[in-house]
Structure formats: C-alpha cells, structure tokens
mmCIF file of C-alpha atoms in Angstrom:
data_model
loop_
_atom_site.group_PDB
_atom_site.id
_atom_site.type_symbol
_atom_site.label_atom_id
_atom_site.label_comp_id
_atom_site.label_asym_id
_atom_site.label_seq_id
_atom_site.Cartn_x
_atom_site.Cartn_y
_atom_site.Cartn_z
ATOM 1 C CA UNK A 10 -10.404 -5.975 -41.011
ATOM 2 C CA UNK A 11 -9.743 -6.950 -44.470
ATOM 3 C CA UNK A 12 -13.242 -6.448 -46.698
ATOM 4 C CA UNK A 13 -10.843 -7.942 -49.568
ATOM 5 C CA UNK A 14 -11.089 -11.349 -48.066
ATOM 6 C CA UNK A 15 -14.632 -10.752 -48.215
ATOM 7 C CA UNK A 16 -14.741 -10.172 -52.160
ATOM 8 C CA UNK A 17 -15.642 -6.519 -50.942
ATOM 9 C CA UNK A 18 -13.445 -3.548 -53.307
ATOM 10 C CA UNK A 19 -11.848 -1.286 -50.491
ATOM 11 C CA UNK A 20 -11.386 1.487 -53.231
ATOM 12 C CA UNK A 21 -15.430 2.051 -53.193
ATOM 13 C CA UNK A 22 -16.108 4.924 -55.145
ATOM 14 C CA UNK A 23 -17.867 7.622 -53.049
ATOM 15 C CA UNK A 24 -21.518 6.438 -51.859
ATOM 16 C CA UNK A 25 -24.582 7.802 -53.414
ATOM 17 C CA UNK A 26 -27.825 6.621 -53.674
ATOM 18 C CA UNK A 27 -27.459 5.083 -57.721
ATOM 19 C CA UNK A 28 -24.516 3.423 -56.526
ATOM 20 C CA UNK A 29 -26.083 1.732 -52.830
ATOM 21 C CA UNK A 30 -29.602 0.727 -55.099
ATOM 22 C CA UNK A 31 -27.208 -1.292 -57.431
ATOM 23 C CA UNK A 32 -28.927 -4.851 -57.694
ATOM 24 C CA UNK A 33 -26.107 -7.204 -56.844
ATOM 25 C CA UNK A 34 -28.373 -10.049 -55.768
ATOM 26 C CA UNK A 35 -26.210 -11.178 -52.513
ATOM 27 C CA UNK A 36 -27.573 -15.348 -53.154
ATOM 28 C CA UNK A 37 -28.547 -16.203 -49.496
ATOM 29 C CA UNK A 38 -31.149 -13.226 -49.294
ATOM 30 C CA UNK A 39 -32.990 -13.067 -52.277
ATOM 31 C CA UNK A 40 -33.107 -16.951 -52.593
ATOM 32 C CA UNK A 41 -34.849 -16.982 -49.191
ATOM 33 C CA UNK A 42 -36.913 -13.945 -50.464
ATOM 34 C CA UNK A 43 -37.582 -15.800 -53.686
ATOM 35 C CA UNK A 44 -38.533 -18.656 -51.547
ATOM 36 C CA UNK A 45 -41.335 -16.613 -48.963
ATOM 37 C CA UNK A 46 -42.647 -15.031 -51.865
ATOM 38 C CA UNK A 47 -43.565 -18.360 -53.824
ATOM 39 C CA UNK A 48 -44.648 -20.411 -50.610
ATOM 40 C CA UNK A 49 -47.153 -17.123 -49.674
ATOM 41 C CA UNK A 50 -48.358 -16.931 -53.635
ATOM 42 C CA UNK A 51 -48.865 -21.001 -53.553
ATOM 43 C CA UNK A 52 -51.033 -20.297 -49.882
ATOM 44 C CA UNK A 53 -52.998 -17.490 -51.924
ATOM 45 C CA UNK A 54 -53.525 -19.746 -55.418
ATOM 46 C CA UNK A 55 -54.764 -22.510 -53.122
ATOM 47 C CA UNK A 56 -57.595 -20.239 -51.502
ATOM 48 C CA UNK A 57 -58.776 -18.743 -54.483
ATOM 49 C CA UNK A 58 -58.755 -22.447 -56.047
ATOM 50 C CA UNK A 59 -61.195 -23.699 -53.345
ATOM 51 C CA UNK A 60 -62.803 -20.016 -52.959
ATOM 52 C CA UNK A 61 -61.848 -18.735 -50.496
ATOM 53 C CA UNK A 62 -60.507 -14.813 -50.327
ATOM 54 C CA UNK A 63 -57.759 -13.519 -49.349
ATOM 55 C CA UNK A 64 -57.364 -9.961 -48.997
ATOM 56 C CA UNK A 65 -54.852 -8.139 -51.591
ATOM 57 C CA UNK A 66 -54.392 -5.848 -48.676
ATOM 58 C CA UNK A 67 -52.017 -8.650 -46.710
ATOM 59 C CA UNK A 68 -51.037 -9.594 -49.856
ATOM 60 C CA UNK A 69 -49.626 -6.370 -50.909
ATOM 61 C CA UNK A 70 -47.820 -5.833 -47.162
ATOM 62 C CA UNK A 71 -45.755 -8.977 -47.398
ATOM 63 C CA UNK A 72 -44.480 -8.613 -50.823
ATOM 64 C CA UNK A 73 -43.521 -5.248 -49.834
ATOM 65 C CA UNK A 74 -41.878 -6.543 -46.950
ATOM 66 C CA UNK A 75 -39.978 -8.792 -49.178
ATOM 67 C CA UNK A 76 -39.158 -6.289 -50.953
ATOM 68 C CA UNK A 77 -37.570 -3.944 -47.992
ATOM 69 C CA UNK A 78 -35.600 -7.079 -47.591
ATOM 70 C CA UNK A 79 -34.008 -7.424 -50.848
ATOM 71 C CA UNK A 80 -33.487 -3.054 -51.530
ATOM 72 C CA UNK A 81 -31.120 -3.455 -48.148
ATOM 73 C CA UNK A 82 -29.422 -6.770 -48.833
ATOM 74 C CA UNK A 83 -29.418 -7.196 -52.331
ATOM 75 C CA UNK A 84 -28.146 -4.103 -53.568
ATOM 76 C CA UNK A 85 -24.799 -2.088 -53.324
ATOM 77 C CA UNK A 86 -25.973 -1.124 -49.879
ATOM 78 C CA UNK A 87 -24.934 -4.658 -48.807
ATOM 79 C CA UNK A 88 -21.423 -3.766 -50.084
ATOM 80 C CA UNK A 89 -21.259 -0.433 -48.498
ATOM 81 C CA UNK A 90 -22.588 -1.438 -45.427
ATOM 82 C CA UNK A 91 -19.471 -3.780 -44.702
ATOM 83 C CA UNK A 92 -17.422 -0.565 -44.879
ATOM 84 C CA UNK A 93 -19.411 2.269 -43.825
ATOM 85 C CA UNK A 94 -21.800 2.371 -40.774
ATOM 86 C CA UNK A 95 -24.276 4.620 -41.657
ATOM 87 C CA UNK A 96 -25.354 2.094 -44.561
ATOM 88 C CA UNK A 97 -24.966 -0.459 -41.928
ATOM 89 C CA UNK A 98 -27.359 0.955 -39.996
ATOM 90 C CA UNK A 99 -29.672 1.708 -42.488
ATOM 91 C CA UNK A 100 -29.942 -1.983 -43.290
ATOM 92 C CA UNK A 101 -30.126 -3.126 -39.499
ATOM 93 C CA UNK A 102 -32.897 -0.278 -38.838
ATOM 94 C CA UNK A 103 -34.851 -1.340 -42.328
ATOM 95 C CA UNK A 104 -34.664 -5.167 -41.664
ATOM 96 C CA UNK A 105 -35.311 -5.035 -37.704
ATOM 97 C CA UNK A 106 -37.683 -2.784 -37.689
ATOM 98 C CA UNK A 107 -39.764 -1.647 -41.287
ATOM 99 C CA UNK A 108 -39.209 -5.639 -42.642
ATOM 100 C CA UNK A 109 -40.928 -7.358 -40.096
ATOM 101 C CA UNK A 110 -43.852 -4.784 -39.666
ATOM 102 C CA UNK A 111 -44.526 -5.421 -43.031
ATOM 103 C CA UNK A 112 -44.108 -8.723 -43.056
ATOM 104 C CA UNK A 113 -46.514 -9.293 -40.148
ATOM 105 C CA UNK A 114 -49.315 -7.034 -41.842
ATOM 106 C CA UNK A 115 -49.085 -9.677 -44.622
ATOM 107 C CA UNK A 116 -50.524 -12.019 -41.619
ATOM 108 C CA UNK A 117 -48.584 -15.274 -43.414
ATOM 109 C CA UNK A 118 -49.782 -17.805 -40.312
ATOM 110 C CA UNK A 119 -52.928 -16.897 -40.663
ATOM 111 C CA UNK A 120 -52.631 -18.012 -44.409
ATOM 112 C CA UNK A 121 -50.429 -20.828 -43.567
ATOM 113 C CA UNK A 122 -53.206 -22.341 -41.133
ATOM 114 C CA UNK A 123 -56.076 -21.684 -43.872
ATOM 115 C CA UNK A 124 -53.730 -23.030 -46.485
ATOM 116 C CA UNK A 125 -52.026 -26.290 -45.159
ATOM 117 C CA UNK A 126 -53.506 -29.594 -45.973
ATOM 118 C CA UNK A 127 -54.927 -31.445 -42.657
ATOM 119 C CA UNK A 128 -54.224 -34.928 -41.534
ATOM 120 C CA UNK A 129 -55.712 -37.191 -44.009
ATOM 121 C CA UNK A 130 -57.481 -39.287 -41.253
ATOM 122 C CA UNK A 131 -58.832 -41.445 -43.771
ATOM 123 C CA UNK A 132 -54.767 -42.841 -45.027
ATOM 124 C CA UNK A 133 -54.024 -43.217 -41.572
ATOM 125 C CA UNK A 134 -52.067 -39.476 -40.879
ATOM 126 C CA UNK A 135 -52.923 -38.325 -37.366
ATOM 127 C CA UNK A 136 -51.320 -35.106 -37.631
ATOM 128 C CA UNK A 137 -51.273 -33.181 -41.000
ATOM 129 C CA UNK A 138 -48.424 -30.081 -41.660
ATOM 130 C CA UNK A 139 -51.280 -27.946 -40.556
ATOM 131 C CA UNK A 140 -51.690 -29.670 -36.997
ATOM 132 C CA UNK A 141 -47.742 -29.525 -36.766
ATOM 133 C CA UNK A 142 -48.257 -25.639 -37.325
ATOM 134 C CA UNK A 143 -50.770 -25.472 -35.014
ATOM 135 C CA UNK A 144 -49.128 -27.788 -32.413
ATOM 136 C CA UNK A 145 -45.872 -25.663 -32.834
ATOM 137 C CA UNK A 146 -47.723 -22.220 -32.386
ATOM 138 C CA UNK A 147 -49.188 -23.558 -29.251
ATOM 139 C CA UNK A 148 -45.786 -25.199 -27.956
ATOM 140 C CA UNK A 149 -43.966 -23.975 -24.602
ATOM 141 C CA UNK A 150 -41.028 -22.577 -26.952
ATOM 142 C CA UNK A 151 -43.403 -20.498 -28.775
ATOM 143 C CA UNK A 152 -44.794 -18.934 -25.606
ATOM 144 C CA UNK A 153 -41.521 -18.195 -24.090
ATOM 145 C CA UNK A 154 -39.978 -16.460 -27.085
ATOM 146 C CA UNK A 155 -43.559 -14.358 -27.640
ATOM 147 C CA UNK A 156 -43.570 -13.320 -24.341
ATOM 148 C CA UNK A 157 -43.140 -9.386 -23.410
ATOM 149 C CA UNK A 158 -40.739 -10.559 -20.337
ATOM 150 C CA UNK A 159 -38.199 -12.350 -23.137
ATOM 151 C CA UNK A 160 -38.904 -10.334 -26.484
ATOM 152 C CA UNK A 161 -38.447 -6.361 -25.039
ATOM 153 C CA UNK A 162 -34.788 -7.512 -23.684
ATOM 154 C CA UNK A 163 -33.960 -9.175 -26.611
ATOM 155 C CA UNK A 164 -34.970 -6.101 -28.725
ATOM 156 C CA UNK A 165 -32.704 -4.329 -26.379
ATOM 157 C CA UNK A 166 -30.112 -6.621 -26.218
ATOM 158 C CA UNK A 167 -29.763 -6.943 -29.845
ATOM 159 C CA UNK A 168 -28.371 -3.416 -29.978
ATOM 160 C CA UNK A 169 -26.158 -2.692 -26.692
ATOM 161 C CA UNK A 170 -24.752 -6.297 -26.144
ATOM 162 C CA UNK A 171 -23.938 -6.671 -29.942
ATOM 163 C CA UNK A 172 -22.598 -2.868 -30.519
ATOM 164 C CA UNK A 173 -20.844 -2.198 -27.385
ATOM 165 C CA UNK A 174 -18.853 -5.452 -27.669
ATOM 166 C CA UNK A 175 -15.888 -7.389 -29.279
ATOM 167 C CA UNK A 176 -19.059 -9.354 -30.751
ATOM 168 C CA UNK A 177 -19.702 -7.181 -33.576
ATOM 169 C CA UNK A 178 -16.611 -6.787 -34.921
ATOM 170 C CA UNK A 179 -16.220 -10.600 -34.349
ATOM 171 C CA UNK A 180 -19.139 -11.246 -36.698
ATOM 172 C CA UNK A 181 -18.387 -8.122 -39.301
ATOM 173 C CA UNK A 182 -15.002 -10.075 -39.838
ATOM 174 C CA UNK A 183 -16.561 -12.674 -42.571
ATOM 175 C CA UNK A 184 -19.434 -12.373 -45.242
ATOM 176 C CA UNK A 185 -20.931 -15.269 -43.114
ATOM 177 C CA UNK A 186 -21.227 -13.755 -40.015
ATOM 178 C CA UNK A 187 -22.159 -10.238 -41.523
ATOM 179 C CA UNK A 188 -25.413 -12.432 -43.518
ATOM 180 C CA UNK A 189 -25.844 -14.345 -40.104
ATOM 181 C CA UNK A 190 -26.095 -10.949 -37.915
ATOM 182 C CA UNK A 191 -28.830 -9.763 -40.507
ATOM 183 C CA UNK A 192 -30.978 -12.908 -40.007
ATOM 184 C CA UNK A 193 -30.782 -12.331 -36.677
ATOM 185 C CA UNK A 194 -32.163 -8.543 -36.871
ATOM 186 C CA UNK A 195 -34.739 -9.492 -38.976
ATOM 187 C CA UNK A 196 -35.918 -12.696 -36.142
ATOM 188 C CA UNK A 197 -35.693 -10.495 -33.093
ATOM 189 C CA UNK A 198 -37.853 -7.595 -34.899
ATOM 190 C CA UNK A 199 -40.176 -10.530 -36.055
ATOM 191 C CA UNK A 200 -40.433 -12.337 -32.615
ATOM 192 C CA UNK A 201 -40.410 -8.694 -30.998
ATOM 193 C CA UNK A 202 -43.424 -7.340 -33.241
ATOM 194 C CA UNK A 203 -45.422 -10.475 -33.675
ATOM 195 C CA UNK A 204 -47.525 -9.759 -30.388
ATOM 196 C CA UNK A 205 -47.789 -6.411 -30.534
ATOM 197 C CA UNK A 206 -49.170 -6.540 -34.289
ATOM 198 C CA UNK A 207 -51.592 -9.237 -33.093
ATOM 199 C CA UNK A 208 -52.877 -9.916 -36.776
ATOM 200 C CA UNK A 209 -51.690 -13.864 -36.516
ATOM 201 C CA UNK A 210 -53.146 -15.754 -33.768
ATOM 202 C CA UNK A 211 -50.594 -16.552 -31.224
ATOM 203 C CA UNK A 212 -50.006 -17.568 -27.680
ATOM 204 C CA UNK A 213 -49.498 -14.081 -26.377
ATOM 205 C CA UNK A 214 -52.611 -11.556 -27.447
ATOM 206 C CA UNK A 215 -52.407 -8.757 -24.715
ATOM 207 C CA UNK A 216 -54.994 -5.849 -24.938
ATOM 208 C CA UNK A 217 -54.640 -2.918 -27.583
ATOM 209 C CA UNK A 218 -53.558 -0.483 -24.474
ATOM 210 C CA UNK A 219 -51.200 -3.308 -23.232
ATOM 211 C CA UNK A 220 -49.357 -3.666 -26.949
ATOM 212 C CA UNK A 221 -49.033 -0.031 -27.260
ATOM 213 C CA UNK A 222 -47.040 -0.281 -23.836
ATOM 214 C CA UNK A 223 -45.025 -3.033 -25.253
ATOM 215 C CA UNK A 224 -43.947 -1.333 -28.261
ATOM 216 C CA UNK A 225 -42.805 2.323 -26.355
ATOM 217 C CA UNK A 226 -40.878 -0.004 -23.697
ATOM 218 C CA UNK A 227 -38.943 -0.934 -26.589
ATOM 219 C CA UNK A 228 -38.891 1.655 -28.872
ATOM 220 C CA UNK A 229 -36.744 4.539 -26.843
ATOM 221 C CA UNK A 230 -33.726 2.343 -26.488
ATOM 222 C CA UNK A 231 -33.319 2.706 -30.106
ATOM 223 C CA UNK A 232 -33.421 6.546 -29.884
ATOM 224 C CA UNK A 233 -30.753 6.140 -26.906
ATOM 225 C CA UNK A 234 -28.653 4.311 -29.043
ATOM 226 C CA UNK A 235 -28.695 6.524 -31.874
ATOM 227 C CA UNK A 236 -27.330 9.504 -29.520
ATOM 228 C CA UNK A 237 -24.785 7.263 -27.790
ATOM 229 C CA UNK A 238 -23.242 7.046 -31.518
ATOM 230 C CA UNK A 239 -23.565 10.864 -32.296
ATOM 231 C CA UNK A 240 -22.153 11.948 -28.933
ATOM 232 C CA UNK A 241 -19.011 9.423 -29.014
ATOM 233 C CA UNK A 242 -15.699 11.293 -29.002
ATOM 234 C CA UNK A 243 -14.277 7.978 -30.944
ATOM 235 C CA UNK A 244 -14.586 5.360 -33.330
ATOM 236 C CA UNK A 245 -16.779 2.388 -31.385
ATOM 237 C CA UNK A 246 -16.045 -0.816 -33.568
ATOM 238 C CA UNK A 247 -12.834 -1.388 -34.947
ATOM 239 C CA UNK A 248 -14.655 -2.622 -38.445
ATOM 240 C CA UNK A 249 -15.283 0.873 -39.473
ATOM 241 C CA UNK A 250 -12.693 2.894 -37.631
ATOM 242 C CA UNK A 251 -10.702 3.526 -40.740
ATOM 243 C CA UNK A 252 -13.126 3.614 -43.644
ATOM 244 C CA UNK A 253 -11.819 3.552 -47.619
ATOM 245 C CA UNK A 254 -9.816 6.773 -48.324
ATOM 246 C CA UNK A 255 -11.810 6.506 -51.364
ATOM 247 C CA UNK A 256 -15.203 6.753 -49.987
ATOM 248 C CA UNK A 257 -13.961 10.645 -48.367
ATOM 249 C CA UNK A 258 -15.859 10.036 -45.085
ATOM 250 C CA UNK A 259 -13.858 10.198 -41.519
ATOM 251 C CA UNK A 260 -14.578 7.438 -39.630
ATOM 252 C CA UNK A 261 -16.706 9.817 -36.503
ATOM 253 C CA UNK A 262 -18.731 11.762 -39.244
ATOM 254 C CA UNK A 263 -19.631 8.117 -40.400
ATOM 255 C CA UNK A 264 -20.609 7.072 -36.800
ATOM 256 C CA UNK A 265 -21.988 10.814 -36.232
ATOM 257 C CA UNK A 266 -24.354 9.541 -39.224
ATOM 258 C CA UNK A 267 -25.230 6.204 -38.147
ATOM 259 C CA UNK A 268 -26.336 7.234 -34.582
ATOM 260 C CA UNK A 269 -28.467 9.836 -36.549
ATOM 261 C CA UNK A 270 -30.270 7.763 -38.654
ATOM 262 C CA UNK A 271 -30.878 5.170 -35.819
ATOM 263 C CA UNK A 272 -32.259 7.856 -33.298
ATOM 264 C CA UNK A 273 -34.634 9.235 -36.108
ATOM 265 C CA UNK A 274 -35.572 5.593 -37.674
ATOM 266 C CA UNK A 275 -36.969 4.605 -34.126
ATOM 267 C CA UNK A 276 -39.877 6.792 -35.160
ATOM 268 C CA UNK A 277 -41.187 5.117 -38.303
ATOM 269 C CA UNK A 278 -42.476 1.718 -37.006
ATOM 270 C CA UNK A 279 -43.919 3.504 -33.880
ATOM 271 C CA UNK A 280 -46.286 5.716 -36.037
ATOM 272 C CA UNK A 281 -47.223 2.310 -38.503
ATOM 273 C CA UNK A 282 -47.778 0.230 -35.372
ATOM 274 C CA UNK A 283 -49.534 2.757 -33.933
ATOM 275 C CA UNK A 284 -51.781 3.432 -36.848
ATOM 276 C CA UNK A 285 -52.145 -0.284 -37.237
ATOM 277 C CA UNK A 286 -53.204 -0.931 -33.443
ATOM 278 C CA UNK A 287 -55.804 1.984 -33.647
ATOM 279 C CA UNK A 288 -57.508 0.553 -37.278
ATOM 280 C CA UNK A 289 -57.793 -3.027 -35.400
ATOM 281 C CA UNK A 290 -59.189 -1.640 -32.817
ATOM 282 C CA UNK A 291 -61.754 0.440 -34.802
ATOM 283 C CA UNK A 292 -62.884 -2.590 -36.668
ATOM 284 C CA UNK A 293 -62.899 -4.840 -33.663
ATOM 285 C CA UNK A 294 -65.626 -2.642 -32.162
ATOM 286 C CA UNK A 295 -67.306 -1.972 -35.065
ATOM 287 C CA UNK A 296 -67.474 -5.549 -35.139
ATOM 288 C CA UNK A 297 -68.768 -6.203 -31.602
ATOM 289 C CA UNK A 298 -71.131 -2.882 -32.034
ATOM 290 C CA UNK A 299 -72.761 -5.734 -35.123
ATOM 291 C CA UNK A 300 -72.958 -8.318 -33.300
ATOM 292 C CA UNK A 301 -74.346 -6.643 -30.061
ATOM 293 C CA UNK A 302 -76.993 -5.118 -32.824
ATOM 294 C CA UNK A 303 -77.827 -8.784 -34.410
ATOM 295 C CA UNK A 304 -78.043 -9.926 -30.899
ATOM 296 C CA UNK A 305 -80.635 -7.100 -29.934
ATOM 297 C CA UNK A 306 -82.632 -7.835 -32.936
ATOM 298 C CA UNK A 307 -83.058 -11.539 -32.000
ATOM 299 C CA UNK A 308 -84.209 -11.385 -28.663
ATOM 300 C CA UNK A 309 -85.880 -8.259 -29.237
ATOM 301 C CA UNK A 310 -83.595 -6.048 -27.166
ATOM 302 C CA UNK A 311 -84.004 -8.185 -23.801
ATOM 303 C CA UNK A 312 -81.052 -6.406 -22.225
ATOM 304 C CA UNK A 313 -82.037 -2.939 -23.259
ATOM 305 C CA UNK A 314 -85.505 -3.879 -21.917
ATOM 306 C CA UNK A 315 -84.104 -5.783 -18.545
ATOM 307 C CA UNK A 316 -81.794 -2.445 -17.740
ATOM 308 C CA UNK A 317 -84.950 0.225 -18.375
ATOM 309 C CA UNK A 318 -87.071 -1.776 -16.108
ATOM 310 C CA UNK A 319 -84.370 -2.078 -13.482
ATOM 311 C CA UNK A 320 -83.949 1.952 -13.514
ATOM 312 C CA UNK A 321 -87.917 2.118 -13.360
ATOM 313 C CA UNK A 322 -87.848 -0.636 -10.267
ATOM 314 C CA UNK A 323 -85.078 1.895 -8.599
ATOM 315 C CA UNK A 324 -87.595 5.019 -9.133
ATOM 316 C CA UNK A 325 -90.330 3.358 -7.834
ATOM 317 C CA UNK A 326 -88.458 2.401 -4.428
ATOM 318 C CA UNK A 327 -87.218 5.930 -4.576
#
C-alpha cells in the first residue's frame, strides 16, 4: 500500500511519544468532536438557565471522552497508525473501548431528553425533537441493536472478521476508509457499552449481575486476540507487513507489539465498568434503603409491625 497517496510521509522519523502527541487536527474528527462538545455545553447552559442541575461529574466524563477521541485521532498517532500497528491498535483499543466508557458516564441522552424543547402543542407541533428522541429510543431498531444477542457478536466480530480478512487491508488502503473503520470502533464500543453502563435510559436495562455477565462475555475475546497477534509466526495484514525503513521496527516485532497492547488494554474498561456497576449499585440501594425508611415513617412501620405479629401468631400455634 502506498501511505503517499494518502498524504502520509513513508520516511517517518522513528516513533516516540512527542512525535505520536503532535496535534495535527485530522478535520473529520475534531470537527465532530468540536461539534458533541458544543451541542452537550448548549444541553448544560439550557438547564442551568431554567435551574435545573446538572452534575459536573457527567460533565467532566464526556469532555474527557472527547478528549480520548481527539489525543488518538488528532495527533501524529493518526499518522503513525497508518504505518505501524501497534499505534493502530492503540487508537482502535482507546476509541472502542476507553472513548465510549467515557462518553456514556457523561450520560448525554439523559441530558438530551431533559434538554430538548417539547412539541409546542399550542402552534400545532404534535411531536417536538424531544418526542422524536424519545420515539427513536423506544423504536424496534433501537432494541435490536441494544440487545446482548446482537451487540456481544458485533463486539466480537469487529475484531476477527475485520483483522483476519482481506477487509482490513481493503479499508487501510485510503484515508477514507481508515477515518470510516474508526467511526465504526467507536459505534460498536458505544452500542456494545450502552446497556451494560445503564446510566441513559434505554430499551435494554438487565440487572447489575446480568451486565457484569455481558461485559466478561465480551471482554476475553479481546485478550484472545491480542495473543493471536503475539504468537503469529508472520505478518497478518499486508498494510503493515513492510513498515518504513525509517521507523527501525520489523514488521513481527510491530505485530508482536500490537497483540501486546490489545491483550493488556482488555483490562482497563473491565476494572472502570466494574467500578462503575458496583457505585450504581451502592447508590441504588442506598436509595431504596430511603425510601423503604420514608415509607416506614408514614405508615408507622405497618410492615415491620404486620411481620412481628405474624412470627408471634406462629409461636402461639407452636
């Protein structure tokens, strides 16, 4: 493959970490970061303007999400990624997996829905942009492509059927397909995530025990991948078989490099889902331990009352 067609140098210098944190500002990327970032700030500006909170918490998440998005796509590790596949993988690991996390801790439904103007029924609208939303979130589409049965083989899929086929080379051969194959990382880890993360309301909202099963069906295939790389005896894609003489990397210690990083990356958004599922479901029975408590309080503790004289009925027969 010819990078030069591509506007990419083949005589990179040797990577290092200066050189792949290089802003280059690659236009598709940080226009559409540019563009979340400003639509989530306008959803926060117009809760605060009626106020309403929002809390910096979410707020914090999502702009750090954005912000995963544009270190791996806006920087010189776009450019070494097209020639060396352990940047590659950083950026698919970082944008399927870290990105979307992130992103979904922001909880940006959840602000859309609060945020959206309703149908003005009074001018004749019967559905406002926040009914589409909501119609769209409740739509058979959504459910299918939320569901466990269609997201954990697309997860899958997304690394065997791309890798270990003429596909990825196929895409790696333009700038276009090499931006379109990084949209698609960053959908399936969005789509895959989105009901195990369970912070925006959704058609799919399986128990905390259930999500955690979701995410370790999906997670190990990553780790299998990684040492499928490392133990290859030979180049697997043709796009990086014969890296830059200039970069001083052979093409397997490359690969050796990439499977690393994706076997040990598989880790990282286990542990912050993980720690993420078990705070949720701290507060959510803190929250029910509340209510059950106001609930006690105004009818005087019925229940408590109703079970103590049910145990004294049961020692009386006895």
């Amino acid at each position: 493959m010819d990078h030069g067609e591509h506007g990419m140098m083949m005589d990179l210098p040797p990577f290092t970490v200066a050189r792949g944190l290089e802003f280059t500002g690659e236009p598709f990327f940080l226009f559409g970061c540019l563009l979340g970032l400003a639509l989530y700030g306008w959803g926060v500006a117009r809760l605060r303007r009626r106020g309403d909170a929002w809390p910096v918490s979410r707020t914090v998440a999502f702009t750090t999400g954005v912000a995963t998005v544009v270190l791996v796509m806006c920087t010189g590790l776009n450019d070494y990624g097209m020639v060396l596949f352990s940047v590659h993988m950083v950026q698919h690991m970082v944008i399927s997996m870290l990105s979307p996390i992130l992103l979904l801790l922001g909880a940006p439904v959840t602000l859309a829905l609060r945020a959206l103007p309703s149908a003005a029924r009074s001018r004749g609208m019967r559905r406002g942009p926040r009914e589409v939303l909501v119609a769209f979130l409740h739509s058979r589409y959504v459910r299918v492509i939320s569901h466990p049965a269609f997201t954990i083989p697309l997860f899958i899929a997304s690394l065997y059927a791309l890798y270990f086929t003429p596909l990825f080379d196929l895409l790696m051969g333009s700038m276009a397909g090499h931006i379109a194959m990084m949209v698609h990382f960053l959908a399936v880890g969005l789509v895959f995530f989105w009901p195990i993360m369970g912070v925006d309301p959704g058609p799919h909202r399986p128990g905390y025990v259930m999500r955690m099963l979701e995410l370790f069906a999906g997670m190990p295939f990553h780790a299998f991948f990684g040492i499928a790389l490392m133990m290859a005896s030979e180049p697997m894609t043709e796009t990086y078989a014969n890296p830059p003489a200039s970069l001083g990397v052979s093409a397997l210690a490359d690969q050796n490099a990439a499977g690393g990083i994706a076997w040990a990356f598989s880790e990282i958004p286990s542990v912050l889902v993980l720690i993420a599922l078990v705070f949720q479901w701290y507060v959510t029975e803190q929250r029910q331990a509340r209510r059950r408590d106001r609930r006690a309080d105004r009818d005087g503790d019925k229940e408590l009352a109703a079970y103590n004289a049910y145990l004294a009925a049961l020692q009386t027969k006895g």
